[in-house]
PDB file of C-alpha atoms in Angstrom:
ATOM      1  CA  MET A   1     123.633 313.922 212.565  1.00  0.00           C
ATOM      2  CA  SER A   2     123.111 310.298 211.838  1.00  0.00           C
ATOM      3  CA  ALA A   3     120.292 307.889 211.535  1.00  0.00           C
ATOM      4  CA  SER A   4     122.521 304.808 211.586  1.00  0.00           C
ATOM      5  CA  ALA A   5     126.130 303.808 211.802  1.00  0.00           C
ATOM      6  CA  SER A   6     126.030 300.052 211.680  1.00  0.00           C
ATOM      7  CA  PRO A   7     128.420 298.199 209.405  1.00  0.00           C
ATOM      8  CA  SER A   8     126.662 296.964 206.332  1.00  0.00           C
ATOM      9  CA  ALA A   9     127.221 295.107 203.136  1.00  0.00           C
ATOM     10  CA  ASN A  10     124.896 297.613 201.469  1.00  0.00           C
ATOM     11  CA  VAL A  11     125.713 300.948 199.844  1.00  0.00           C
ATOM     12  CA  GLY A  12     125.451 303.813 202.313  1.00  0.00           C
ATOM     13  CA  ILE A  13     123.275 306.870 201.746  1.00  0.00           C
ATOM     14  CA  VAL A  14     124.120 310.452 202.741  1.00  0.00           C
ATOM     15  CA  ILE A  15     121.549 313.237 202.562  1.00  0.00           C
ATOM     16  CA  VAL A  16     122.888 316.796 202.302  1.00  0.00           C
ATOM     17  CA  SER A  17     120.454 319.710 202.424  1.00  0.00           C
ATOM     18  CA  HIS A  18     120.750 323.423 203.042  1.00  0.00           C
ATOM     19  CA  SER A  19     118.020 322.934 205.637  1.00  0.00           C
ATOM     20  CA  PRO A  20     118.617 320.712 208.682  1.00  0.00           C
ATOM     21  CA  ASP A  21     114.875 320.043 208.813  1.00  0.00           C
ATOM     22  CA  VAL A  22     114.782 318.830 205.194  1.00  0.00           C
ATOM     23  CA  ALA A  23     117.824 316.595 205.776  1.00  0.00           C
ATOM     24  CA  ARG A  24     116.364 315.129 208.966  1.00  0.00           C
ATOM     25  CA  GLY A  25     112.894 314.670 207.489  1.00  0.00           C
ATOM     26  CA  THR A  26     114.224 312.993 204.376  1.00  0.00           C
ATOM     27  CA  ALA A  27     116.297 310.612 206.505  1.00  0.00           C
ATOM     28  CA  GLU A  28     113.242 309.809 208.632  1.00  0.00           C
ATOM     29  CA  MET A  29     111.236 309.030 205.507  1.00  0.00           C
ATOM     30  CA  VAL A  30     114.012 306.737 204.243  1.00  0.00           C
ATOM     31  CA  ARG A  31     114.121 304.910 207.590  1.00  0.00           C
ATOM     32  CA  GLN A  32     110.363 304.482 207.669  1.00  0.00           C
ATOM     33  CA  MET A  33     110.312 303.070 204.147  1.00  0.00           C
ATOM     34  CA  VAL A  34     113.529 301.033 204.095  1.00  0.00           C
ATOM     35  CA  GLY A  35     114.332 300.255 207.729  1.00  0.00           C
ATOM     36  CA  ASP A  36     117.831 299.803 209.065  1.00  0.00           C
ATOM     37  CA  GLU A  37     119.303 297.741 206.228  1.00  0.00           C
ATOM     38  CA  VAL A  38     121.211 300.688 204.784  1.00  0.00           C
ATOM     39  CA  PRO A  39     123.851 302.860 206.481  1.00  0.00           C
ATOM     40  CA  LEU A  40     122.287 306.321 206.512  1.00  0.00           C
ATOM     41  CA  ALA A  41     123.514 309.725 207.607  1.00  0.00           C
ATOM     42  CA  PHE A  42     122.413 313.266 206.964  1.00  0.00           C
ATOM     43  CA  CYS A  43     123.539 316.822 207.502  1.00  0.00           C
ATOM     44  CA  GLY A  44     122.060 320.202 206.800  1.00  0.00           C
ATOM     45  CA  GLY A  45     122.491 323.831 207.621  1.00  0.00           C
ATOM     46  CA  ASN A  46     125.603 325.882 208.152  1.00  0.00           C
ATOM     47  CA  PRO A  47     127.678 325.822 211.370  1.00  0.00           C
ATOM     48  CA  ASP A  48     125.814 328.926 212.624  1.00  0.00           C
ATOM     49  CA  GLY A  49     122.450 327.174 212.423  1.00  0.00           C
ATOM     50  CA  GLY A  50     121.283 328.923 209.261  1.00  0.00           C
ATOM     51  CA  LEU A  51     120.654 327.617 205.795  1.00  0.00           C
ATOM     52  CA  GLY A  52     123.702 326.221 204.039  1.00  0.00           C
ATOM     53  CA  THR A  53     126.015 323.247 204.005  1.00  0.00           C
ATOM     54  CA  SER A  54     129.352 322.457 205.581  1.00  0.00           C
ATOM     55  CA  VAL A  55     132.156 320.384 204.086  1.00  0.00           C
ATOM     56  CA  GLU A  56     133.109 319.247 207.599  1.00  0.00           C
ATOM     57  CA  ALA A  57     129.568 318.073 208.317  1.00  0.00           C
ATOM     58  CA  ILE A  58     129.469 316.234 204.993  1.00  0.00           C
ATOM     59  CA  LEU A  59     132.790 314.525 205.812  1.00  0.00           C
ATOM     60  CA  GLY A  60     131.285 313.371 209.102  1.00  0.00           C
ATOM     61  CA  ALA A  61     128.145 312.097 207.400  1.00  0.00           C
ATOM     62  CA  ILE A  62     130.211 310.132 204.883  1.00  0.00           C
ATOM     63  CA  ASP A  63     132.113 308.516 207.763  1.00  0.00           C
ATOM     64  CA  ARG A  64     128.888 307.565 209.529  1.00  0.00           C
ATOM     65  CA  ALA A  65     127.318 306.072 206.401  1.00  0.00           C
ATOM     66  CA  TRP A  66     130.522 304.500 205.093  1.00  0.00           C
ATOM     67  CA  SER A  67     130.244 301.058 203.559  1.00  0.00           C
ATOM     68  CA  GLU A  68     132.843 299.100 201.641  1.00  0.00           C
ATOM     69  CA  LYS A  69     130.279 299.027 198.810  1.00  0.00           C
ATOM     70  CA  GLY A  70     130.408 302.830 198.702  1.00  0.00           C
ATOM     71  CA  VAL A  71     128.259 305.828 199.511  1.00  0.00           C
ATOM     72  CA  ALA A  72     125.665 307.653 197.407  1.00  0.00           C
ATOM     73  CA  ILE A  73     125.106 311.306 198.302  1.00  0.00           C
ATOM     74  CA  LEU A  74     121.792 313.040 197.595  1.00  0.00           C
ATOM     75  CA  VAL A  75     121.845 316.849 197.582  1.00  0.00           C
ATOM     76  CA  ASP A  76     119.248 319.593 197.299  1.00  0.00           C
ATOM     77  CA  LEU A  77     120.928 322.632 195.696  1.00  0.00           C
ATOM     78  CA  GLY A  78     124.133 323.593 193.895  1.00  0.00           C
ATOM     79  CA  GLY A  79     126.114 324.522 197.005  1.00  0.00           C
ATOM     80  CA  ALA A  80     125.348 321.160 198.569  1.00  0.00           C
ATOM     81  CA  GLU A  81     126.668 319.466 195.438  1.00  0.00           C
ATOM     82  CA  THR A  82     129.818 321.615 195.365  1.00  0.00           C
ATOM     83  CA  ASN A  83     130.562 320.985 199.052  1.00  0.00           C
ATOM     84  CA  SER A  84     129.867 317.264 198.630  1.00  0.00           C
ATOM     85  CA  GLU A  85     132.308 317.110 195.729  1.00  0.00           C
ATOM     86  CA  MET A  86     134.899 318.890 197.891  1.00  0.00           C
ATOM     87  CA  ALA A  87     134.292 316.351 200.669  1.00  0.00           C
ATOM     88  CA  ILE A  88     134.846 313.516 198.185  1.00  0.00           C
ATOM     89  CA  GLU A  89     138.101 315.092 197.009  1.00  0.00           C
ATOM     90  CA  MET A  90     139.269 315.206 200.639  1.00  0.00           C
ATOM     91  CA  GLN A  91     138.706 311.467 201.108  1.00  0.00           C
ATOM     92  CA  PRO A  92     141.570 308.985 201.069  1.00  0.00           C
ATOM     93  CA  GLU A  93     142.155 307.671 197.565  1.00  0.00           C
ATOM     94  CA  GLU A  94     140.800 304.209 198.401  1.00  0.00           C
ATOM     95  CA  ARG A  95     137.478 305.776 199.424  1.00  0.00           C
ATOM     96  CA  ALA A  96     137.082 308.627 196.925  1.00  0.00           C
ATOM     97  CA  GLY A  97     136.346 306.313 194.002  1.00  0.00           C
ATOM     98  CA  ARG A  98     133.512 304.699 195.929  1.00  0.00           C
ATOM     99  CA  ILE A  99     131.524 307.854 196.694  1.00  0.00           C
ATOM    100  CA  VAL A 100     129.172 309.475 194.185  1.00  0.00           C
ATOM    101  CA  VAL A 101     126.865 312.480 194.136  1.00  0.00           C
ATOM    102  CA  CYS A 102     123.529 311.532 192.578  1.00  0.00           C
ATOM    103  CA  ASN A 103     121.850 313.999 190.250  1.00  0.00           C
ATOM    104  CA  ALA A 104     118.366 313.264 191.552  1.00  0.00           C
ATOM    105  CA  PRO A 105     115.562 314.932 193.505  1.00  0.00           C
ATOM    106  CA  ILE A 106     116.634 314.737 197.159  1.00  0.00           C
ATOM    107  CA  VAL A 107     113.579 313.101 198.767  1.00  0.00           C
ATOM    108  CA  GLU A 108     112.518 310.778 195.975  1.00  0.00           C
ATOM    109  CA  GLY A 109     116.137 310.056 195.088  1.00  0.00           C
ATOM    110  CA  ALA A 110     117.071 309.180 198.655  1.00  0.00           C
ATOM    111  CA  VAL A 111     114.126 306.828 199.033  1.00  0.00           C
ATOM    112  CA  ILE A 112     114.718 304.997 195.751  1.00  0.00           C
ATOM    113  CA  ALA A 113     118.495 304.905 196.273  1.00  0.00           C
ATOM    114  CA  ALA A 114     118.037 303.422 199.741  1.00  0.00           C
ATOM    115  CA  THR A 115     115.494 300.936 198.414  1.00  0.00           C
ATOM    116  CA  GLU A 116     117.982 299.747 195.790  1.00  0.00           C
ATOM    117  CA  ALA A 117     120.802 299.702 198.327  1.00  0.00           C
ATOM    118  CA  SER A 118     118.742 297.641 200.779  1.00  0.00           C
ATOM    119  CA  GLY A 119     118.468 294.930 198.143  1.00  0.00           C
ATOM    120  CA  GLY A 120     122.253 294.735 197.827  1.00  0.00           C
ATOM    121  CA  ALA A 121     122.575 296.694 194.571  1.00  0.00           C
ATOM    122  CA  SER A 122     125.968 298.049 193.540  1.00  0.00           C
ATOM    123  CA  LEU A 123     126.856 301.730 193.923  1.00  0.00           C
ATOM    124  CA  ASP A 124     126.495 302.257 190.168  1.00  0.00           C
ATOM    125  CA  ILE A 125     122.996 300.757 190.119  1.00  0.00           C
ATOM    126  CA  VAL A 126     121.969 302.773 193.192  1.00  0.00           C
ATOM    127  CA  ARG A 127     123.171 305.989 191.504  1.00  0.00           C
ATOM    128  CA  ARG A 128     121.602 305.215 188.120  1.00  0.00           C
ATOM    129  CA  THR A 129     118.255 304.258 189.670  1.00  0.00           C
ATOM    130  CA  ALA A 130     118.112 307.499 191.683  1.00  0.00           C
ATOM    131  CA  GLU A 131     119.096 309.547 188.639  1.00  0.00           C
ATOM    132  CA  GLU A 132     116.273 308.047 186.583  1.00  0.00           C
ATOM    133  CA  LEU A 133     114.034 310.359 188.642  1.00  0.00           C
ATOM    134  CA  SER A 134     115.744 313.494 187.291  1.00  0.00           C
ATOM    135  CA  PRO A 135     113.837 315.523 184.730  1.00  0.00           C
ATOM    136  CA  ALA A 136     115.244 315.048 181.237  1.00  0.00           C
TER     137      ALA A 136
END
């Protein structure tokens, strides 16, 4: 599942949700608000079509959203975070250090992260800006 795969000088965004509908809807909102300036991919649901996440699907989403500036992953629940961290650990060493999981609300975090990324912000700034939305 991908919303874009074009090469970009901007940080890529990956949305990982237990629900395919939430992942798709969040990606659509990001596209409507930010346009195509940011590599964007999403995945949601387990391989059987139910609620859940899949490390393999996350790996594919990272590939589709990959940018040399890195990738910020937005997740909805604990399992999505755990599987995203596993997907990062499975990346080649040269990529793993340029992928982060943002501790931010998935919809608001994805929109603000993509907004920052579209302006050419670094991966660290994209992550920190999204995480400013987290409750203290």
